[in-house]
Amino acid sequence: MNQSAAEAWTDCLEIIRDNVPAQTYLTWFETLKPISLVPDGDLVRLTLQAPSYFNYEWLDTHFSSLIVKTVARVLGPNGRLHYRIEVTRPDAPTAVAPATREPAPGTVDRAARKPATRSKADTGLHDSYTFDTFIEGDCNRLARNASVAISYRPGETPYNPLFLYGGVGLGKTHLLHAVGNEVFRKWGKRVCYASSEQFTNDFVRAIRENTANRFAERYSRVDLLIIDDVQFFGGKEKTQEEFFHIFNRLHTQKKQLLLAADRPPQAIKGLKERLLSRFRWGLIADLQTPELETRMAILNQKASVYGVEVPPDVIDFVAQHVRSNIRELEGALIRLLAQSTFSNEDISLNMAREYLGDLITSSQVTLTTDHIQKIVCHYLNVDQRLLSGRTRRREIVQARHLAMYFCREFTQHTTSKIGEAFGGRDHSTVIHAIKSINNQIETNANFKSVVKNVRQQIGHLRAPAS
Ligand code: ADP
Ligand code: MG
Protein backbone atom coordinates (compact mmCIF):
# COMPACT_ATOMS: atom_id res chain seq x y z
CA MET A 1 0.00 0.00 0.00
CA ASN A 2 1.20 3.45 -0.86
CA GLN A 3 2.59 5.01 2.32
CA SER A 4 1.35 8.52 1.70
CA ALA A 5 -2.18 7.24 1.13
CA ALA A 6 -2.07 5.70 4.60
CA GLU A 7 -0.78 8.94 6.09
CA ALA A 8 -3.37 11.07 4.36
CA TRP A 9 -6.14 8.72 5.46
CA THR A 10 -4.88 8.71 9.06
CA ASP A 11 -5.10 12.51 9.04
CA CYS A 12 -8.64 12.29 7.67
CA LEU A 13 -9.61 9.73 10.30
CA GLU A 14 -8.44 12.00 13.06
CA ILE A 15 -10.84 14.69 11.93
CA ILE A 16 -13.67 12.26 11.29
CA ARG A 17 -13.29 10.63 14.70
CA ASP A 18 -14.03 13.95 16.38
CA ASN A 19 -17.16 14.43 14.35
CA VAL A 20 -19.08 11.18 14.53
CA PRO A 21 -20.17 8.88 17.37
CA ALA A 22 -17.58 6.28 18.33
CA GLN A 23 -19.72 3.39 17.13
CA THR A 24 -20.25 4.98 13.76
CA TYR A 25 -16.56 5.60 13.47
CA LEU A 26 -15.64 2.00 14.25
CA THR A 27 -18.27 0.53 11.97
CA TRP A 28 -18.10 2.72 8.93
CA PHE A 29 -14.75 4.46 8.85
CA GLU A 30 -12.24 2.15 10.44
CA THR A 31 -13.23 -0.56 8.01
CA LEU A 32 -12.04 1.50 5.03
CA LYS A 33 -8.54 0.81 3.73
CA PRO A 34 -6.37 3.43 2.02
CA ILE A 35 -5.16 2.08 -1.34
CA SER A 36 -3.40 4.87 -3.19
CA LEU A 37 -2.82 8.59 -3.38
CA VAL A 38 -1.99 9.71 -6.89
CA PRO A 39 -2.09 12.91 -8.94
CA ASP A 40 -4.77 12.96 -11.60
CA GLY A 41 -4.39 16.06 -13.77
CA ASP A 42 -4.85 19.00 -11.41
CA LEU A 43 -6.39 16.76 -8.79
CA VAL A 44 -5.00 14.52 -6.09
CA ARG A 45 -6.93 11.30 -5.87
CA LEU A 46 -7.13 9.29 -2.66
CA THR A 47 -8.53 5.81 -3.23
CA LEU A 48 -10.11 3.87 -0.39
CA GLN A 49 -11.37 0.37 -0.34
CA ALA A 50 -14.79 -0.23 1.20
CA PRO A 51 -15.70 -3.72 2.44
CA SER A 52 -19.02 -3.79 0.65
CA TYR A 53 -21.29 -1.85 -1.58
CA PHE A 54 -23.64 -1.42 1.36
CA ASN A 55 -20.85 0.17 3.37
CA TYR A 56 -20.00 2.54 0.52
CA GLU A 57 -23.62 3.50 0.00
CA TRP A 58 -24.17 4.15 3.69
CA LEU A 59 -21.19 6.47 3.80
CA ASP A 60 -22.26 8.19 0.65
CA THR A 61 -25.78 8.77 1.92
CA HIS A 62 -24.98 9.81 5.45
CA PHE A 63 -21.53 11.27 5.54
CA SER A 64 -20.67 12.55 2.09
CA SER A 65 -20.49 16.18 3.20
CA LEU A 66 -18.25 15.37 6.18
CA ILE A 67 -16.01 13.25 3.96
CA VAL A 68 -15.73 15.87 1.21
CA LYS A 69 -14.88 18.58 3.74
CA THR A 70 -12.35 16.38 5.50
CA VAL A 71 -10.59 15.38 2.31
CA ALA A 72 -10.43 19.02 1.25
CA ARG A 73 -8.90 19.93 4.60
CA VAL A 74 -6.25 17.23 4.41
CA LEU A 75 -5.45 17.23 0.68
CA GLY A 76 -6.36 20.81 -0.23
CA PRO A 77 -9.14 21.94 -2.57
CA ASN A 78 -7.96 19.63 -5.35
CA GLY A 79 -8.24 16.55 -3.20
CA ARG A 80 -10.75 13.94 -4.41
CA LEU A 81 -11.92 10.71 -2.93
CA HIS A 82 -12.54 7.54 -4.83
CA TYR A 83 -13.88 4.26 -3.49
CA ARG A 84 -13.27 0.74 -4.52
CA ILE A 85 -15.42 -2.02 -3.23
CA GLU A 86 -14.09 -5.28 -2.03
CA VAL A 87 -15.91 -8.07 -3.79
CA THR A 88 -14.46 -11.01 -1.92
CA ARG A 89 -14.65 -12.06 1.68
CA PRO A 90 -12.83 -9.68 4.02
CA ASP A 91 -10.05 -12.14 4.74
CA ALA A 92 -9.58 -13.60 1.27
CA PRO A 93 -6.89 -12.18 -1.07
CA THR A 94 -8.17 -8.78 -2.00
CA ALA A 95 -9.80 -8.19 -5.30
CA VAL A 96 -11.09 -4.73 -5.91
CA ALA A 97 -13.56 -3.21 -8.27
CA PRO A 98 -14.31 0.47 -8.77
CA ALA A 99 -17.37 1.78 -6.97
CA THR A 100 -20.33 1.86 -9.25
CA ARG A 101 -24.01 2.38 -8.62
CA GLU A 102 -24.58 -1.33 -9.22
CA PRO A 103 -24.28 -3.60 -6.19
CA ALA A 104 -21.00 -5.47 -6.23
CA PRO A 105 -21.44 -9.09 -7.21
CA GLY A 106 -21.53 -11.27 -4.16
CA THR A 107 -19.62 -14.44 -3.59
CA VAL A 108 -22.55 -16.53 -2.53
CA ASP A 109 -22.02 -20.07 -3.60
CA ARG A 110 -24.92 -20.59 -5.99
CA ALA A 111 -24.48 -24.34 -5.85
CA ALA A 112 -25.29 -24.17 -2.16
CA ARG A 113 -28.61 -22.63 -3.03
CA LYS A 114 -31.15 -25.33 -2.71
CA PRO A 115 -34.79 -25.51 -1.80
CA ALA A 116 -35.67 -25.61 1.85
CA THR A 117 -36.11 -29.28 2.54
CA ARG A 118 -35.12 -29.15 6.20
CA SER A 119 -37.80 -29.11 8.81
CA LYS A 120 -38.74 -25.63 9.90
CA ALA A 121 -39.87 -26.88 13.27
CA ASP A 122 -36.29 -27.44 14.42
CA THR A 123 -35.22 -23.89 13.74
CA GLY A 124 -37.22 -22.16 16.48
CA LEU A 125 -38.45 -19.61 13.93
CA HIS A 126 -41.89 -17.94 13.77
CA ASP A 127 -43.33 -17.66 10.28
CA SER A 128 -45.09 -14.37 10.83
CA TYR A 129 -41.96 -12.33 11.50
CA THR A 130 -40.68 -11.51 8.03
CA PHE A 131 -39.14 -8.53 6.28
CA ASP A 132 -42.42 -8.01 4.41
CA THR A 133 -44.23 -7.26 7.63
CA PHE A 134 -41.46 -5.09 9.07
CA ILE A 135 -41.90 -1.36 8.53
CA GLU A 136 -38.73 0.58 7.98
CA GLY A 137 -38.22 4.00 9.58
CA ASP A 138 -35.34 6.21 10.67
CA CYS A 139 -35.55 4.43 14.00
CA ASN A 140 -34.54 1.04 12.62
CA ARG A 141 -32.99 1.69 9.20
CA LEU A 142 -29.45 0.58 9.93
CA ALA A 143 -30.55 -2.51 11.84
CA ARG A 144 -32.99 -3.49 9.11
CA ASN A 145 -30.62 -2.87 6.21
CA ALA A 146 -27.84 -4.80 7.84
CA SER A 147 -30.28 -7.64 8.55
CA VAL A 148 -31.35 -7.69 4.93
CA ALA A 149 -27.70 -7.67 3.85
CA ILE A 150 -26.85 -10.71 5.95
CA SER A 151 -29.94 -12.56 4.82
CA TYR A 152 -28.67 -12.23 1.24
CA ARG A 153 -25.15 -13.32 2.03
CA PRO A 154 -25.05 -15.01 5.42
CA GLY A 155 -21.49 -15.24 6.69
CA GLU A 156 -20.19 -13.35 3.68
CA THR A 157 -20.60 -9.75 4.77
CA PRO A 158 -18.47 -7.80 7.25
CA TYR A 159 -21.48 -7.86 9.60
CA ASN A 160 -20.48 -10.99 11.39
CA PRO A 161 -21.63 -10.98 14.05
CA LEU A 162 -24.50 -8.58 13.59
CA PHE A 163 -25.48 -7.33 17.03
CA LEU A 164 -28.80 -5.49 17.34
CA TYR A 165 -29.74 -3.62 20.46
CA GLY A 166 -32.56 -1.38 21.66
CA GLY A 167 -35.32 -1.12 24.25
CA VAL A 168 -38.18 -3.53 24.62
CA GLY A 169 -40.79 -3.83 21.87
CA LEU A 170 -38.77 -2.08 19.17
CA GLY A 171 -38.53 -4.97 16.72
CA LYS A 172 -35.30 -6.82 17.55
CA THR A 173 -36.89 -10.24 17.80
CA HIS A 174 -38.92 -9.57 14.67
CA LEU A 175 -35.76 -8.79 12.70
CA LEU A 176 -33.94 -11.85 14.01
CA HIS A 177 -36.74 -14.12 12.86
CA ALA A 178 -37.00 -12.28 9.53
CA VAL A 179 -33.34 -13.01 8.80
CA GLY A 180 -33.75 -16.62 9.93
CA ASN A 181 -36.86 -17.13 7.80
CA GLU A 182 -35.21 -15.62 4.75
CA VAL A 183 -32.01 -17.62 5.09
CA PHE A 184 -33.99 -20.79 5.62
CA ARG A 185 -36.40 -20.15 2.77
CA LYS A 186 -34.03 -18.73 0.22
CA TRP A 187 -30.89 -20.72 0.77
CA GLY A 188 -32.23 -23.79 2.51
CA LYS A 189 -29.56 -23.31 5.15
CA ARG A 190 -29.48 -24.60 8.68
CA VAL A 191 -30.79 -21.99 11.07
CA CYS A 192 -31.03 -22.07 14.83
CA TYR A 193 -32.89 -19.42 16.83
CA ALA A 194 -32.68 -19.49 20.62
CA SER A 195 -32.94 -16.97 23.40
CA SER A 196 -29.91 -16.72 25.64
CA GLU A 197 -32.05 -18.23 28.40
CA GLN A 198 -32.90 -21.23 26.27
CA PHE A 199 -29.23 -21.61 25.35
CA THR A 200 -28.31 -21.44 29.04
CA ASN A 201 -30.96 -23.97 30.05
CA ASP A 202 -29.89 -26.37 27.32
CA PHE A 203 -26.32 -26.03 28.44
CA VAL A 204 -27.12 -26.61 32.10
CA ARG A 205 -29.16 -29.67 31.19
CA ALA A 206 -26.34 -30.98 28.98
CA ILE A 207 -23.87 -30.68 31.84
CA ARG A 208 -26.25 -32.45 34.19
CA GLU A 209 -26.92 -35.24 31.73
CA ASN A 210 -23.31 -35.46 30.65
CA THR A 211 -24.10 -34.58 27.05
CA ALA A 212 -22.05 -31.40 26.70
CA ASN A 213 -20.50 -32.60 23.46
CA ARG A 214 -23.82 -33.17 21.86
CA PHE A 215 -24.94 -29.74 23.01
CA ALA A 216 -21.91 -28.01 21.44
CA GLU A 217 -22.34 -30.03 18.29
CA ARG A 218 -25.98 -29.04 17.94
CA TYR A 219 -25.31 -25.31 18.22
CA SER A 220 -22.19 -25.43 16.01
CA ARG A 221 -23.71 -27.41 13.16
CA VAL A 222 -25.64 -24.50 11.73
CA ASP A 223 -25.14 -21.88 9.04
CA LEU A 224 -26.87 -19.16 11.01
CA LEU A 225 -26.97 -19.02 14.79
CA ILE A 226 -29.36 -16.48 16.25
CA ILE A 227 -29.26 -15.70 19.95
CA ASP A 228 -31.86 -13.29 21.31
CA ASP A 229 -31.75 -11.30 24.57
CA VAL A 230 -28.02 -11.74 25.01
CA GLN A 231 -28.15 -9.53 28.13
CA PHE A 232 -29.11 -12.66 30.10
CA PHE A 233 -25.63 -14.05 29.49
CA GLY A 234 -24.41 -11.39 31.92
CA GLY A 235 -22.72 -12.99 34.93
CA LYS A 236 -23.12 -16.57 33.61
CA GLU A 237 -19.47 -17.34 33.16
CA LYS A 238 -19.63 -20.99 32.19
CA THR A 239 -22.35 -20.40 29.65
CA GLN A 240 -20.41 -17.50 28.20
CA GLU A 241 -17.34 -19.66 27.90
CA GLU A 242 -19.30 -22.31 26.04
CA PHE A 243 -20.88 -19.71 23.79
CA PHE A 244 -17.46 -18.19 23.15
CA HIS A 245 -16.18 -21.51 21.77
CA ILE A 246 -19.25 -22.03 19.63
CA PHE A 247 -18.95 -18.48 18.38
CA ASN A 248 -15.33 -19.04 17.37
CA ARG A 249 -16.06 -22.32 15.71
CA LEU A 250 -18.86 -20.83 13.63
CA HIS A 251 -17.02 -17.65 12.80
CA THR A 252 -13.94 -19.51 11.56
CA GLN A 253 -16.16 -21.53 9.26
CA LYS A 254 -17.72 -18.33 7.91
CA LYS A 255 -21.06 -19.12 9.47
CA GLN A 256 -23.28 -16.19 10.35
CA LEU A 257 -23.94 -15.05 13.92
CA LEU A 258 -26.82 -12.77 14.73
CA LEU A 259 -27.42 -11.44 18.22
CA ALA A 260 -29.77 -9.05 20.00
CA ALA A 261 -29.90 -7.45 23.43
CA ASP A 262 -31.73 -4.67 25.21
CA ARG A 263 -28.53 -2.62 25.47
CA PRO A 264 -25.16 -2.28 23.72
CA PRO A 265 -22.67 -5.06 24.51
CA GLN A 266 -20.41 -2.87 26.62
CA ALA A 267 -23.36 -2.03 28.89
CA ILE A 268 -24.18 -5.68 29.65
CA LYS A 269 -23.19 -6.28 33.23
CA GLY A 270 -20.92 -9.27 33.76
CA LEU A 271 -20.06 -9.90 30.13
CA LYS A 272 -16.49 -11.13 29.66
CA GLU A 273 -14.12 -8.91 27.73
CA ARG A 274 -13.28 -11.62 25.24
CA LEU A 275 -16.91 -11.99 24.21
CA LEU A 276 -17.24 -8.24 24.06
CA SER A 277 -14.30 -8.04 21.72
CA ARG A 278 -15.86 -10.73 19.50
CA PHE A 279 -19.07 -8.71 19.31
CA ARG A 280 -17.06 -5.75 18.07
CA TRP A 281 -15.79 -7.75 15.10
CA GLY A 282 -18.95 -7.17 13.15
CA LEU A 283 -21.61 -4.52 13.21
CA ILE A 284 -23.43 -3.21 16.27
CA ALA A 285 -26.65 -1.49 15.25
CA ASP A 286 -29.33 0.07 17.42
CA LEU A 287 -33.10 0.40 17.17
CA GLN A 288 -34.71 3.55 18.49
CA THR A 289 -38.28 4.37 19.44
CA PRO A 290 -40.27 4.98 16.26
CA GLU A 291 -41.11 8.47 15.13
CA LEU A 292 -44.73 9.49 14.46
CA GLU A 293 -44.78 8.63 10.74
CA THR A 294 -43.38 5.18 11.40
CA ARG A 295 -45.91 4.60 14.17
CA MET A 296 -48.69 5.49 11.74
CA ALA A 297 -47.27 3.24 9.02
CA ILE A 298 -47.00 0.36 11.48
CA LEU A 299 -50.59 0.82 12.66
CA ASN A 300 -51.85 0.85 9.09
CA GLN A 301 -49.88 -2.25 8.29
CA LYS A 302 -51.07 -4.12 11.39
CA ALA A 303 -54.66 -3.11 10.64
CA SER A 304 -54.37 -4.59 7.18
CA VAL A 305 -52.82 -7.78 8.58
CA TYR A 306 -55.83 -8.12 10.90
CA GLY A 307 -58.07 -7.26 7.96
CA VAL A 308 -59.86 -4.37 9.65
CA GLU A 309 -60.74 -0.87 8.59
CA VAL A 310 -59.28 1.68 10.94
CA PRO A 311 -60.23 5.26 10.09
CA PRO A 312 -57.31 7.67 9.58
CA ASP A 313 -58.29 9.82 12.57
CA VAL A 314 -58.04 6.77 14.84
CA ILE A 315 -54.65 5.82 13.41
CA ASP A 316 -53.54 9.37 14.01
CA PHE A 317 -54.93 9.43 17.56
CA VAL A 318 -53.28 6.15 18.57
CA ALA A 319 -49.96 7.06 16.94
CA GLN A 320 -49.97 10.43 18.71
CA HIS A 321 -50.61 8.92 22.11
CA VAL A 322 -48.88 5.57 22.19
CA ARG A 323 -45.25 6.44 21.70
CA SER A 324 -43.15 4.13 23.75
CA ASN A 325 -42.80 1.07 21.58
CA ILE A 326 -44.34 -1.01 18.87
CA ARG A 327 -45.69 -3.73 21.10
CA GLU A 328 -47.82 -1.09 22.85
CA LEU A 329 -49.05 0.15 19.51
CA GLU A 330 -50.14 -3.34 18.55
CA GLY A 331 -51.75 -3.78 21.96
CA ALA A 332 -53.82 -0.64 21.48
CA LEU A 333 -55.00 -1.80 18.09
CA ILE A 334 -55.94 -5.26 19.35
CA ARG A 335 -57.92 -3.73 22.16
CA LEU A 336 -59.91 -1.64 19.69
CA LEU A 337 -60.46 -4.67 17.54
CA ALA A 338 -61.77 -6.67 20.47
CA GLN A 339 -64.06 -3.84 21.52
CA SER A 340 -65.38 -3.48 18.01
CA THR A 341 -66.14 -7.21 17.82
CA PHE A 342 -67.86 -7.34 21.21
CA SER A 343 -69.97 -4.27 20.66
CA ASN A 344 -70.53 -4.89 16.98
CA GLU A 345 -69.59 -1.30 16.23
CA ASP A 346 -67.03 0.09 13.81
CA ILE A 347 -63.80 1.35 15.27
CA SER A 348 -64.12 5.08 15.81
CA LEU A 349 -62.34 7.98 17.43
CA ASN A 350 -64.80 7.97 20.30
CA MET A 351 -64.17 4.31 20.92
CA ALA A 352 -60.43 4.97 20.94
CA ARG A 353 -60.83 7.81 23.43
CA GLU A 354 -62.98 5.70 25.68
CA TYR A 355 -61.11 2.41 25.59
CA LEU A 356 -57.53 3.55 25.36
CA GLY A 357 -57.91 6.04 28.16
CA ASP A 358 -55.59 4.25 30.54
CA LEU A 359 -52.82 3.91 27.96
CA ILE A 360 -53.03 7.59 27.36
CA THR A 361 -53.13 8.76 30.94
CA SER A 362 -50.42 6.38 32.01
CA SER A 363 -48.21 7.66 29.23
CA GLN A 364 -48.25 10.92 31.15
CA VAL A 365 -47.16 9.35 34.42
CA THR A 366 -44.82 11.71 36.22
CA LEU A 367 -41.42 10.35 36.90
CA THR A 368 -39.87 10.73 40.30
CA THR A 369 -36.24 11.45 41.06
CA ASP A 370 -36.11 7.95 42.50
CA HIS A 371 -37.20 6.38 39.17
CA ILE A 372 -34.53 8.31 37.35
CA GLN A 373 -31.80 7.48 39.85
CA LYS A 374 -32.70 3.80 39.59
CA ILE A 375 -32.47 3.71 35.81
CA VAL A 376 -29.20 5.64 35.68
CA CYS A 377 -27.65 3.48 38.41
CA HIS A 378 -28.82 0.29 36.78
CA TYR A 379 -27.40 1.36 33.45
CA LEU A 380 -24.05 2.50 34.84
CA ASN A 381 -23.89 -0.33 37.32
CA VAL A 382 -23.61 1.88 40.39
CA ASP A 383 -25.18 1.47 43.84
CA GLN A 384 -28.04 3.98 44.05
CA ARG A 385 -27.33 4.84 47.71
CA LEU A 386 -23.96 6.28 46.72
CA LEU A 387 -25.67 9.05 44.76
CA SER A 388 -26.74 10.66 48.03
CA GLY A 389 -23.44 9.99 49.74
CA ARG A 390 -20.22 11.96 49.75
CA THR A 391 -18.16 9.70 47.51
CA ARG A 392 -16.10 11.58 44.92
CA ARG A 393 -15.15 8.45 42.97
CA ARG A 394 -15.22 9.29 39.32
CA GLU A 395 -17.88 6.81 38.23
CA ILE A 396 -20.15 7.79 41.13
CA VAL A 397 -19.81 11.49 40.40
CA GLN A 398 -20.60 10.77 36.77
CA ALA A 399 -23.74 8.77 37.67
CA ARG A 400 -24.80 11.48 40.15
CA HIS A 401 -24.40 14.20 37.52
CA LEU A 402 -26.24 12.22 34.89
CA ALA A 403 -29.15 11.45 37.22
CA MET A 404 -29.39 15.14 38.16
CA TYR A 405 -29.35 16.06 34.50
CA PHE A 406 -32.26 13.73 33.74
CA CYS A 407 -34.20 14.86 36.81
CA ARG A 408 -34.09 18.35 35.37
CA GLU A 409 -35.22 17.07 32.00
CA PHE A 410 -37.97 14.70 33.11
CA THR A 411 -39.40 16.26 36.26
CA GLN A 412 -40.87 19.64 37.10
CA HIS A 413 -38.59 20.02 40.12
CA THR A 414 -36.41 23.08 40.68
CA THR A 415 -32.66 22.59 40.93
CA SER A 416 -32.94 23.07 44.73
CA LYS A 417 -35.53 20.32 44.99
CA ILE A 418 -33.38 18.04 42.85
CA GLY A 419 -30.34 18.79 45.03
CA GLU A 420 -32.36 17.69 48.09
CA ALA A 421 -33.03 14.31 46.51
CA PHE A 422 -29.30 13.75 46.20
CA GLY A 423 -28.36 13.85 49.86
CA GLY A 424 -29.31 17.48 50.44
CA ARG A 425 -27.00 19.07 47.91
CA ASP A 426 -27.11 22.68 46.94
CA HIS A 427 -28.85 23.93 43.78
CA SER A 428 -25.52 25.21 42.41
CA THR A 429 -24.21 21.63 42.46
CA VAL A 430 -27.12 20.58 40.27
CA ILE A 431 -26.50 23.45 37.86
CA HIS A 432 -22.85 22.51 37.69
CA ALA A 433 -23.77 18.84 37.05
CA ILE A 434 -26.05 19.78 34.16
CA LYS A 435 -23.34 21.96 32.61
CA SER A 436 -20.78 19.22 32.97
CA ILE A 437 -23.06 16.68 31.26
CA ASN A 438 -23.83 19.09 28.43
CA ASN A 439 -20.10 19.66 27.92
CA GLN A 440 -19.38 15.98 27.76
CA ILE A 441 -22.23 15.39 25.33
CA GLU A 442 -20.65 17.91 23.01
CA THR A 443 -17.13 16.59 23.23
CA ASN A 444 -17.46 12.86 23.73
CA ALA A 445 -19.42 10.88 21.18
CA ASN A 446 -19.32 7.73 23.27
CA PHE A 447 -20.83 9.50 26.25
CA LYS A 448 -23.43 11.09 24.02
CA SER A 449 -24.66 7.66 23.02
CA VAL A 450 -24.82 6.59 26.69
CA VAL A 451 -27.02 9.62 27.38
CA LYS A 452 -29.21 8.73 24.44
CA ASN A 453 -29.67 5.13 25.63
CA VAL A 454 -30.48 6.12 29.18
CA ARG A 455 -32.94 8.73 27.94
CA GLN A 456 -34.66 6.06 25.92
CA GLN A 457 -34.95 3.80 28.95
CA ILE A 458 -36.41 6.59 31.05
CA GLY A 459 -38.84 7.26 28.20
CA HIS A 460 -39.97 3.65 28.40
CA LEU A 461 -40.70 3.93 32.07
CA ARG A 462 -42.81 6.99 31.47
CA ALA A 463 -44.78 5.03 28.93
CA PRO A 464 -47.38 2.47 30.02
CA ALA A 465 -46.10 -0.85 31.26
CA SER A 466 -46.82 -3.85 29.07
P1 ADP B 1 -38.21 -6.58 20.84
O1 ADP B 1 -37.63 -7.92 20.53
O2 ADP B 1 -37.31 -5.45 20.42
O3 ADP B 1 -38.66 -6.44 22.26
P2 ADP B 1 -40.31 -7.41 19.04
O4 ADP B 1 -39.50 -7.77 17.84
O5 ADP B 1 -40.83 -8.51 19.87
O6 ADP B 1 -39.50 -6.38 19.96
O7 ADP B 1 -41.50 -6.47 18.54
C1 ADP B 1 -42.68 -6.28 19.28
C2 ADP B 1 -43.88 -6.29 18.34
O8 ADP B 1 -43.82 -5.18 17.48
C3 ADP B 1 -43.88 -7.51 17.43
O9 ADP B 1 -45.20 -7.95 17.29
C4 ADP B 1 -43.36 -7.01 16.12
O10 ADP B 1 -43.93 -7.69 15.03
C5 ADP B 1 -43.79 -5.57 16.12
N1 ADP B 1 -42.84 -4.71 15.40
C6 ADP B 1 -41.68 -4.23 15.89
N2 ADP B 1 -41.07 -3.46 15.00
C7 ADP B 1 -41.87 -3.46 13.89
C8 ADP B 1 -41.78 -2.82 12.62
N3 ADP B 1 -40.77 -2.01 12.31
N4 ADP B 1 -42.78 -3.05 11.74
C9 ADP B 1 -43.81 -3.84 12.05
N5 ADP B 1 -43.96 -4.45 13.24
C10 ADP B 1 -43.00 -4.27 14.16
MG1 MG C 1 -37.30 -9.48 21.84
mmCIF file of C-alpha atoms in Angstrom, residues 36 126 137 164 281 352 408 413 426:
data_model
loop_
_atom_site.group_PDB
_atom_site.id
_atom_site.type_symbol
_atom_site.label_atom_id
_atom_site.label_comp_id
_atom_site.label_asym_id
_atom_site.label_seq_id
_atom_site.Cartn_x
_atom_site.Cartn_y
_atom_site.Cartn_z
ATOM 1 C CA SER A 36 -3.395 4.871 -3.191
ATOM 2 C CA HIS A 126 -41.886 -17.935 13.774
ATOM 3 C CA GLY A 137 -38.218 3.997 9.582
ATOM 4 C CA LEU A 164 -28.800 -5.487 17.341
ATOM 5 C CA TRP A 281 -15.789 -7.748 15.105
ATOM 6 C CA ALA A 352 -60.433 4.974 20.944
ATOM 7 C CA ARG A 408 -34.093 18.345 35.369
ATOM 8 C CA HIS A 413 -38.591 20.025 40.120
ATOM 9 C CA ASP A 426 -27.111 22.684 46.936
#
